[in-house]
PDB file of C-alpha atoms in Angstrom:
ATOM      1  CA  UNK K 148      12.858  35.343  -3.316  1.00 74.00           C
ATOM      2  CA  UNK K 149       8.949  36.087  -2.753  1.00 89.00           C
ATOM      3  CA  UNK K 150       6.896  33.706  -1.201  1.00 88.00           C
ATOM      4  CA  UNK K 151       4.869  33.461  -3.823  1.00 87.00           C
ATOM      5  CA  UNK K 152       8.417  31.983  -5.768  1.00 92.00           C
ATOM      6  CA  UNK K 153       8.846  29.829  -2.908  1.00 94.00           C
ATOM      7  CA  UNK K 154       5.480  28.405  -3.010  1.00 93.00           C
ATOM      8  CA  UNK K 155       5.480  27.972  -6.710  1.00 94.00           C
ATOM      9  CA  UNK K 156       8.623  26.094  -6.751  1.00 95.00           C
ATOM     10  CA  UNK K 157       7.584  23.640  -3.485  1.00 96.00           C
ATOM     11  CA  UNK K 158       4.471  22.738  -5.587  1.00 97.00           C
ATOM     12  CA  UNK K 159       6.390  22.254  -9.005  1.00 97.00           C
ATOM     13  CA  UNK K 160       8.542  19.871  -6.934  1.00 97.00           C
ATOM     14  CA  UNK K 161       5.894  18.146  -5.006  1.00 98.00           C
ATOM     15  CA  UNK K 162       4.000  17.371  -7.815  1.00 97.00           C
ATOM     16  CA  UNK K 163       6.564  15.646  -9.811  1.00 98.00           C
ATOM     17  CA  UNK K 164       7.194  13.367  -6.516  1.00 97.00           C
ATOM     18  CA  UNK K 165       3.330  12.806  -6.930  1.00 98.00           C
ATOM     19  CA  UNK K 166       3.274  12.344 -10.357  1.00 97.00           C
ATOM     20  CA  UNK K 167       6.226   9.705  -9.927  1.00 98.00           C
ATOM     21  CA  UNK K 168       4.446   7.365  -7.896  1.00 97.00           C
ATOM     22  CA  UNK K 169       3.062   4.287  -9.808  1.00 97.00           C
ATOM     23  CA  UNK K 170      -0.996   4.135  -9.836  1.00 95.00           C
ATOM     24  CA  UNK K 171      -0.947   0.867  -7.826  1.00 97.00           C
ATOM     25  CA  UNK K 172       0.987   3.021  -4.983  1.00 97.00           C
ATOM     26  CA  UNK K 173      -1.472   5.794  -4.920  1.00 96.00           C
ATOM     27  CA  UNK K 174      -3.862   2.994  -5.321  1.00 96.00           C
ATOM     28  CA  UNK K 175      -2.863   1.076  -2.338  1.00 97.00           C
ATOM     29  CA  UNK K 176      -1.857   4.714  -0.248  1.00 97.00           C
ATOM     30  CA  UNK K 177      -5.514   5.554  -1.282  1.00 95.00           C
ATOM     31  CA  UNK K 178      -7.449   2.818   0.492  1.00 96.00           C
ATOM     32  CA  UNK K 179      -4.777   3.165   3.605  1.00 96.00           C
ATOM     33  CA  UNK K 180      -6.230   6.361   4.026  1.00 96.00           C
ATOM     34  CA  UNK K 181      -9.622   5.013   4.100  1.00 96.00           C
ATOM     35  CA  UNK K 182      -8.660   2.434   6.796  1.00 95.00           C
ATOM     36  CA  UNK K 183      -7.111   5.354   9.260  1.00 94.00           C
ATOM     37  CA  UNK K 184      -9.146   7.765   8.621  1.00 94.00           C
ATOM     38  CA  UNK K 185     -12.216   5.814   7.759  1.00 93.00           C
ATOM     39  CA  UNK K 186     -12.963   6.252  11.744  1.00 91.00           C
ATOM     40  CA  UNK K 187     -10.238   8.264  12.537  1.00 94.00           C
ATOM     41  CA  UNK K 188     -12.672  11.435  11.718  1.00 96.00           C
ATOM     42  CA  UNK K 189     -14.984  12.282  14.137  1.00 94.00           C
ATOM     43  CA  UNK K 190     -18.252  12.988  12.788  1.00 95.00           C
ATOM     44  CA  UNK K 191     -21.778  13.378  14.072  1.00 95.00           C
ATOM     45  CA  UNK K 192     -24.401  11.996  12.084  1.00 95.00           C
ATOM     46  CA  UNK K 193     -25.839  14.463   9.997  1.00 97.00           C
ATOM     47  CA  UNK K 194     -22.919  16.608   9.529  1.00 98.00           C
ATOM     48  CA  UNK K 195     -21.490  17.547   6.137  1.00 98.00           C
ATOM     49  CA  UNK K 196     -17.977  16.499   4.696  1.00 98.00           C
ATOM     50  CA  UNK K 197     -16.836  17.843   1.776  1.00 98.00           C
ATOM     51  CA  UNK K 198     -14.620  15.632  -0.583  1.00 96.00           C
ATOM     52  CA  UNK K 199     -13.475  15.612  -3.791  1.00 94.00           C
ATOM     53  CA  UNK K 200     -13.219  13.757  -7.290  1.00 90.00           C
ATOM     54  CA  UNK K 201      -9.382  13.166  -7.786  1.00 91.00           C
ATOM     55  CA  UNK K 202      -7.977  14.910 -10.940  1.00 90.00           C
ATOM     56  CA  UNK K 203      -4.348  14.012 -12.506  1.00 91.00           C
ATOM     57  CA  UNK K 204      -2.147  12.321  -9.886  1.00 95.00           C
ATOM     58  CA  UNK K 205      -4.618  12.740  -6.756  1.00 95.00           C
ATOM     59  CA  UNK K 206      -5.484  11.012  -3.845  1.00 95.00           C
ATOM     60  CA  UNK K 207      -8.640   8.914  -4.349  1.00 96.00           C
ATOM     61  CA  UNK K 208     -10.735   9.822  -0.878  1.00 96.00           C
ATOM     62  CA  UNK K 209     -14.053   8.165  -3.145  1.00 94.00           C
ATOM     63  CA  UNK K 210     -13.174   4.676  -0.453  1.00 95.00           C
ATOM     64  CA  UNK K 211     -13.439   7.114   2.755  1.00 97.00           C
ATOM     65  CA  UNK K 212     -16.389   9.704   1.194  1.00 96.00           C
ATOM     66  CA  UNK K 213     -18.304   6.232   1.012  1.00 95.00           C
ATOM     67  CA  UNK K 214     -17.201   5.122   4.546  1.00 96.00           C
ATOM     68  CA  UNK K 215     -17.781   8.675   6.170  1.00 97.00           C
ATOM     69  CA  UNK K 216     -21.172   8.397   4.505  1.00 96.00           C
ATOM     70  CA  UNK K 217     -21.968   5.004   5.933  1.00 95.00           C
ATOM     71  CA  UNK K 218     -21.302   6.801   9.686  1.00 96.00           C
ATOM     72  CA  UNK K 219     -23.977   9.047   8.729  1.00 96.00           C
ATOM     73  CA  UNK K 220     -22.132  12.106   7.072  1.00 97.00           C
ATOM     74  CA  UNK K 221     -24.211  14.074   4.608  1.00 98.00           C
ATOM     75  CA  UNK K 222     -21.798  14.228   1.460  1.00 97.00           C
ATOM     76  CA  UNK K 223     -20.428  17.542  -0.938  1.00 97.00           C
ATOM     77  CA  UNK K 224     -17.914  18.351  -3.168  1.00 95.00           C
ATOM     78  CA  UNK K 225     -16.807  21.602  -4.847  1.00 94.00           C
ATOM     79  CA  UNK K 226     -17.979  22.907  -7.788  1.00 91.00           C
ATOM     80  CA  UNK K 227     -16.444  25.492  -9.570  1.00 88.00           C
ATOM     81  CA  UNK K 228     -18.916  28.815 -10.670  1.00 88.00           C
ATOM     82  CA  UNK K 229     -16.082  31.089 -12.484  1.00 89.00           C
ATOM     83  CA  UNK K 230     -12.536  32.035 -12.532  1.00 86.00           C
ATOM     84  CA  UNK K 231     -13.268  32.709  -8.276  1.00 87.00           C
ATOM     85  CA  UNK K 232     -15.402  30.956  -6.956  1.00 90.00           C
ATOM     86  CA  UNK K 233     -16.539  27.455  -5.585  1.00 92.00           C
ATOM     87  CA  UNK K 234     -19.133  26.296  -3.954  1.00 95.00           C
ATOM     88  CA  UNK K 235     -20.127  22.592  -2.653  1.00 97.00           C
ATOM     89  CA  UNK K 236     -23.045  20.513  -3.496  1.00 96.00           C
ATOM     90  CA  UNK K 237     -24.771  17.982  -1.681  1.00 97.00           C
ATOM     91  CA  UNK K 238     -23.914  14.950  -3.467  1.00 94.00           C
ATOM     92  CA  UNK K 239     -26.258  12.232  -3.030  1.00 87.00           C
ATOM     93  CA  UNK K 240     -26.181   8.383  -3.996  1.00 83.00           C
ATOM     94  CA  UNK K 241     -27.572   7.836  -7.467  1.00 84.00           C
ATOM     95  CA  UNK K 242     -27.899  11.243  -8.604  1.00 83.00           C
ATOM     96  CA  UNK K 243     -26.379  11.376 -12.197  1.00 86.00           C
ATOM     97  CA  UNK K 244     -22.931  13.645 -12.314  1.00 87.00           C
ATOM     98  CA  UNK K 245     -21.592  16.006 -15.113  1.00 87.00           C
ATOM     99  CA  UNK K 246     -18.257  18.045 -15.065  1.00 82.00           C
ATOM    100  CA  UNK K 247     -17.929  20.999 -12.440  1.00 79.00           C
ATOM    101  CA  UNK K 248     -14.894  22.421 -13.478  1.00 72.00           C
ATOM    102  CA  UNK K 249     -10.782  21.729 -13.501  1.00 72.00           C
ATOM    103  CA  UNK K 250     -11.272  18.308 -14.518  1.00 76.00           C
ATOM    104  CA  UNK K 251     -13.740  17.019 -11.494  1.00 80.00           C
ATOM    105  CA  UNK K 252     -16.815  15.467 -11.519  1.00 84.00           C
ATOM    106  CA  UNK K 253     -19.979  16.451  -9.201  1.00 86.00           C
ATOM    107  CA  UNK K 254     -23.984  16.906  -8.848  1.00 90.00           C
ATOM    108  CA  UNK K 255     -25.547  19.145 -11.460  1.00 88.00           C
ATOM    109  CA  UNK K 256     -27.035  22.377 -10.801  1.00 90.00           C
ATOM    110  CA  UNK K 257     -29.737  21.620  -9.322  1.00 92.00           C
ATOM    111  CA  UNK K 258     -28.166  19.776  -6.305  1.00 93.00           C
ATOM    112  CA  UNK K 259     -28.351  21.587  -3.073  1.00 94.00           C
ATOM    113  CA  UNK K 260     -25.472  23.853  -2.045  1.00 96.00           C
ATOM    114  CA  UNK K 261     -24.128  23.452   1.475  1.00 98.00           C
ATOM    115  CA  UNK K 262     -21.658  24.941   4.080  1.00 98.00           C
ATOM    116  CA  UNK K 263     -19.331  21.982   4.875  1.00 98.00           C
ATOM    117  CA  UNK K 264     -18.611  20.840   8.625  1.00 98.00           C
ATOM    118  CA  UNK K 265     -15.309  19.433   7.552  1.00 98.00           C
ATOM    119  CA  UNK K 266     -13.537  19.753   4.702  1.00 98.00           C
ATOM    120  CA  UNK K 267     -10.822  17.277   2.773  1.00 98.00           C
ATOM    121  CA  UNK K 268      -9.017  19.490   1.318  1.00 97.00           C
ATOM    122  CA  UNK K 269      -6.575  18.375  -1.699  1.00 96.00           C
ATOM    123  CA  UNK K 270      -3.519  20.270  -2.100  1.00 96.00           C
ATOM    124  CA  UNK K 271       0.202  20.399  -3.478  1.00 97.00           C
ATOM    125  CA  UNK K 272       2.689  20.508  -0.152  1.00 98.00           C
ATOM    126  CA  UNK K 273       1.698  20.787   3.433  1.00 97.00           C
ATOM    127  CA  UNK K 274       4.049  21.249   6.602  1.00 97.00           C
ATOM    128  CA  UNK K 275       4.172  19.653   9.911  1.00 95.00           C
ATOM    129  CA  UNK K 276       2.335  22.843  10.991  1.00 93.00           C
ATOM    130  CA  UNK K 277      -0.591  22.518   8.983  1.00 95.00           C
ATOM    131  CA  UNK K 278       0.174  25.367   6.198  1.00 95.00           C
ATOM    132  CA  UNK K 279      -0.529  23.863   2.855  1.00 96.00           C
ATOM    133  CA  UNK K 280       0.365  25.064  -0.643  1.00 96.00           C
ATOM    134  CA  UNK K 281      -2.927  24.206  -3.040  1.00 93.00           C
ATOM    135  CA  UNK K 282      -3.168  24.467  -6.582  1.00 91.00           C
ATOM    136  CA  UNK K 283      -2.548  28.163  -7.007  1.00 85.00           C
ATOM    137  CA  UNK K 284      -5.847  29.384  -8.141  1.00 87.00           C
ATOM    138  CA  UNK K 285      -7.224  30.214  -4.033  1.00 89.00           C
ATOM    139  CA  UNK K 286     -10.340  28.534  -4.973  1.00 92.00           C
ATOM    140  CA  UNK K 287     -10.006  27.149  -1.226  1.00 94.00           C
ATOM    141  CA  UNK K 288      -9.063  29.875   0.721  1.00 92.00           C
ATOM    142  CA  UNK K 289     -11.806  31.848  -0.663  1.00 93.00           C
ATOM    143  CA  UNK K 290     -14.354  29.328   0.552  1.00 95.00           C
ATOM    144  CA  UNK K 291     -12.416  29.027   3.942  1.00 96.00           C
ATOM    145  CA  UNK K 292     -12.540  32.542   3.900  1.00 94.00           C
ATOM    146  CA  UNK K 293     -16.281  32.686   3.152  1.00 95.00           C
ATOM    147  CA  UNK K 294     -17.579  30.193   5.542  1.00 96.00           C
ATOM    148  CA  UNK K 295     -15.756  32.286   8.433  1.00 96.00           C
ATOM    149  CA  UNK K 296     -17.493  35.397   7.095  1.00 96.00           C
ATOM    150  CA  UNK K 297     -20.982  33.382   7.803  1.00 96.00           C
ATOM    151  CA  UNK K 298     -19.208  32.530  11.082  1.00 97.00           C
ATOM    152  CA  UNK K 299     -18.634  29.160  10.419  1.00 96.00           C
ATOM    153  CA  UNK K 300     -15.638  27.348  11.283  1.00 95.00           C
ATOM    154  CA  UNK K 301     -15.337  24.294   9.329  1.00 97.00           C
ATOM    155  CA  UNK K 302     -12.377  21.320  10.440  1.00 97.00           C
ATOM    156  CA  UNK K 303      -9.737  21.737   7.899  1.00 97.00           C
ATOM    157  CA  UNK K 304      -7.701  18.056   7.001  1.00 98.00           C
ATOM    158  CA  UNK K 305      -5.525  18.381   4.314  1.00 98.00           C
ATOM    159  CA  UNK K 306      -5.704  15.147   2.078  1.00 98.00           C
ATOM    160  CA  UNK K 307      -1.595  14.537   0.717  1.00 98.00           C
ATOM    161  CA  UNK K 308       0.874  11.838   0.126  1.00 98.00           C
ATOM    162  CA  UNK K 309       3.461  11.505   2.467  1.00 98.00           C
ATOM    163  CA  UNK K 310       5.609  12.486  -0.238  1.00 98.00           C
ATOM    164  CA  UNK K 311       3.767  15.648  -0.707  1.00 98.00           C
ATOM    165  CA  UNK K 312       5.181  16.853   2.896  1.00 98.00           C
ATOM    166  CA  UNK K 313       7.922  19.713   2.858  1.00 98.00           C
ATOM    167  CA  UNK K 314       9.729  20.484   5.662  1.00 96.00           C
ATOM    168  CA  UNK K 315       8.154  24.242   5.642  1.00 96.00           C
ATOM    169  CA  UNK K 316       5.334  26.285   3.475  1.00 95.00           C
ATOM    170  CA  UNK K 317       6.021  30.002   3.321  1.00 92.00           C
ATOM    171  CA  UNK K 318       3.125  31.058   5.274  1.00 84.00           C
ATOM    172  CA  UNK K 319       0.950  34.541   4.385  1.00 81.00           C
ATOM    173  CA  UNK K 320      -1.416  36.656   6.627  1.00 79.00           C
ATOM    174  CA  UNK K 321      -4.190  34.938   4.607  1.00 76.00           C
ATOM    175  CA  UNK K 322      -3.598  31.431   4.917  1.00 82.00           C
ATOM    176  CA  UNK K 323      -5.296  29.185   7.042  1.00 88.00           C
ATOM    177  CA  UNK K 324      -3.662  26.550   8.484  1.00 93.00           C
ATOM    178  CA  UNK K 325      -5.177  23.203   8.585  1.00 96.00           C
ATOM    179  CA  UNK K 326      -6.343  21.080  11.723  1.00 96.00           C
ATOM    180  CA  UNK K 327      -5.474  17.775  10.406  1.00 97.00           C
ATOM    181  CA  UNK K 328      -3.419  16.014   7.736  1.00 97.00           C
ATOM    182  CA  UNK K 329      -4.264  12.519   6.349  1.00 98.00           C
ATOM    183  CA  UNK K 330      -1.779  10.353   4.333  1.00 98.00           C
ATOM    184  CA  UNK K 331      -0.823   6.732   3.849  1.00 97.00           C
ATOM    185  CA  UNK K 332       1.237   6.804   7.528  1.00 97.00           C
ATOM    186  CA  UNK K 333      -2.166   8.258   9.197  1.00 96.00           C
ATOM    187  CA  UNK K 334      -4.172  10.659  10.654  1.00 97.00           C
ATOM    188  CA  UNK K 335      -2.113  13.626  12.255  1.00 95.00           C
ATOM    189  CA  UNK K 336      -3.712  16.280  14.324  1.00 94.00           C
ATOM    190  CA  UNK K 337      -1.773  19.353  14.720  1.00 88.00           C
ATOM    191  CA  UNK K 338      -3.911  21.957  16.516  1.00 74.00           C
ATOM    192  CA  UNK K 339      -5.951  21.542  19.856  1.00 62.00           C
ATOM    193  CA  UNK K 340      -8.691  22.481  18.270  1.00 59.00           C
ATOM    194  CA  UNK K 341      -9.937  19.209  16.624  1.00 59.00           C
TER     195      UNK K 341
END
């Protein structure tokens, strides 16, 4: 079996867990996120944090965005340019948003396009190690990928249920692994680089 099969079939089955969960759960595992990682995250005012609009059965991080804003964090989320690429715009209170692609919500054109400091990423299945399965179109690891390029190394905290853990992601050359992983148990940092 290819690790590509592997992958496919840990995300298939992860998703269904996360689809299972009743909205007040994800609800209520939402805002516990918030309250541990809320100030859990170390951030220097000024710095940029990319988020995310939840789509289908996803965490809502819109509760921490707003407190990680509060602590002075200059706000982004993805927004999708073709069948490749993303990028992330500044997102800024009170500007209006329209649809930037796979079902999320974000600043228009026009909004500034930054190189995150950290970046919530939402996925499918992550491991104790940090190695995450996403959505299967590499939208991520090409921006990952890119920001290194511009020699930029951006904090990497995977955004999951606790449900959404496996107890191992097939791991490629490519991947990246990720430096943190918040759920609804906390905020677990698994490399000494945080």
């Amino acid at each position: 079996m290819t690790s590509r099969t592997l992958k496919a079939g840990l995300r298939t089955e992860r998703l269904v867990l996360r689809d299972a969960m009743a909205s007040e759960a994800r609800a209520a595992a939402s805002l516990k996120m918030r309250e541990f990682g809320g100030n859990a995250i170390e951030i220097e005012p000024g710095q940029i944090v990319s988020g995310f609009s939840p789509i289908r059965s996803e965490v809502d991080i819109r509760p921490l965005m707003e407190q990680l804003g509060a602590r002075g964090a200059r706000l982004c989320v993805p927004a999708i340019l073709d069948k490749t690429t993303i990028v992330f715009r500044e997102l800024v209170p009170g500007a209006p948003l329209v649809d930037t692609g796979f079902g999320t919500t974000g600043p228009g054109d026009d909004a500034p396009v930054v190189d995150p400091d950290i970046m919530l990423v939402p996925l499918a299945a992550f491991d104790r190690t940090g190695h995450r399965i996403g959505y299967g179109a590499g939208y991520y690891d090409r921006a990952i990928d890119l920001l290194h390029r511009k020699g930029r190394q951006p904090r990497l905290i995977g955004i999951a249920f606790d449900c959404q853990e496996v107890a191992s992601v097939p791991a490629e050359p490519h991947d990246v692994a990720l430096d943190a992983v918040l759920t609804e148990s906390g905020l677990r940092v698994l490399n000494g680089n945080w």
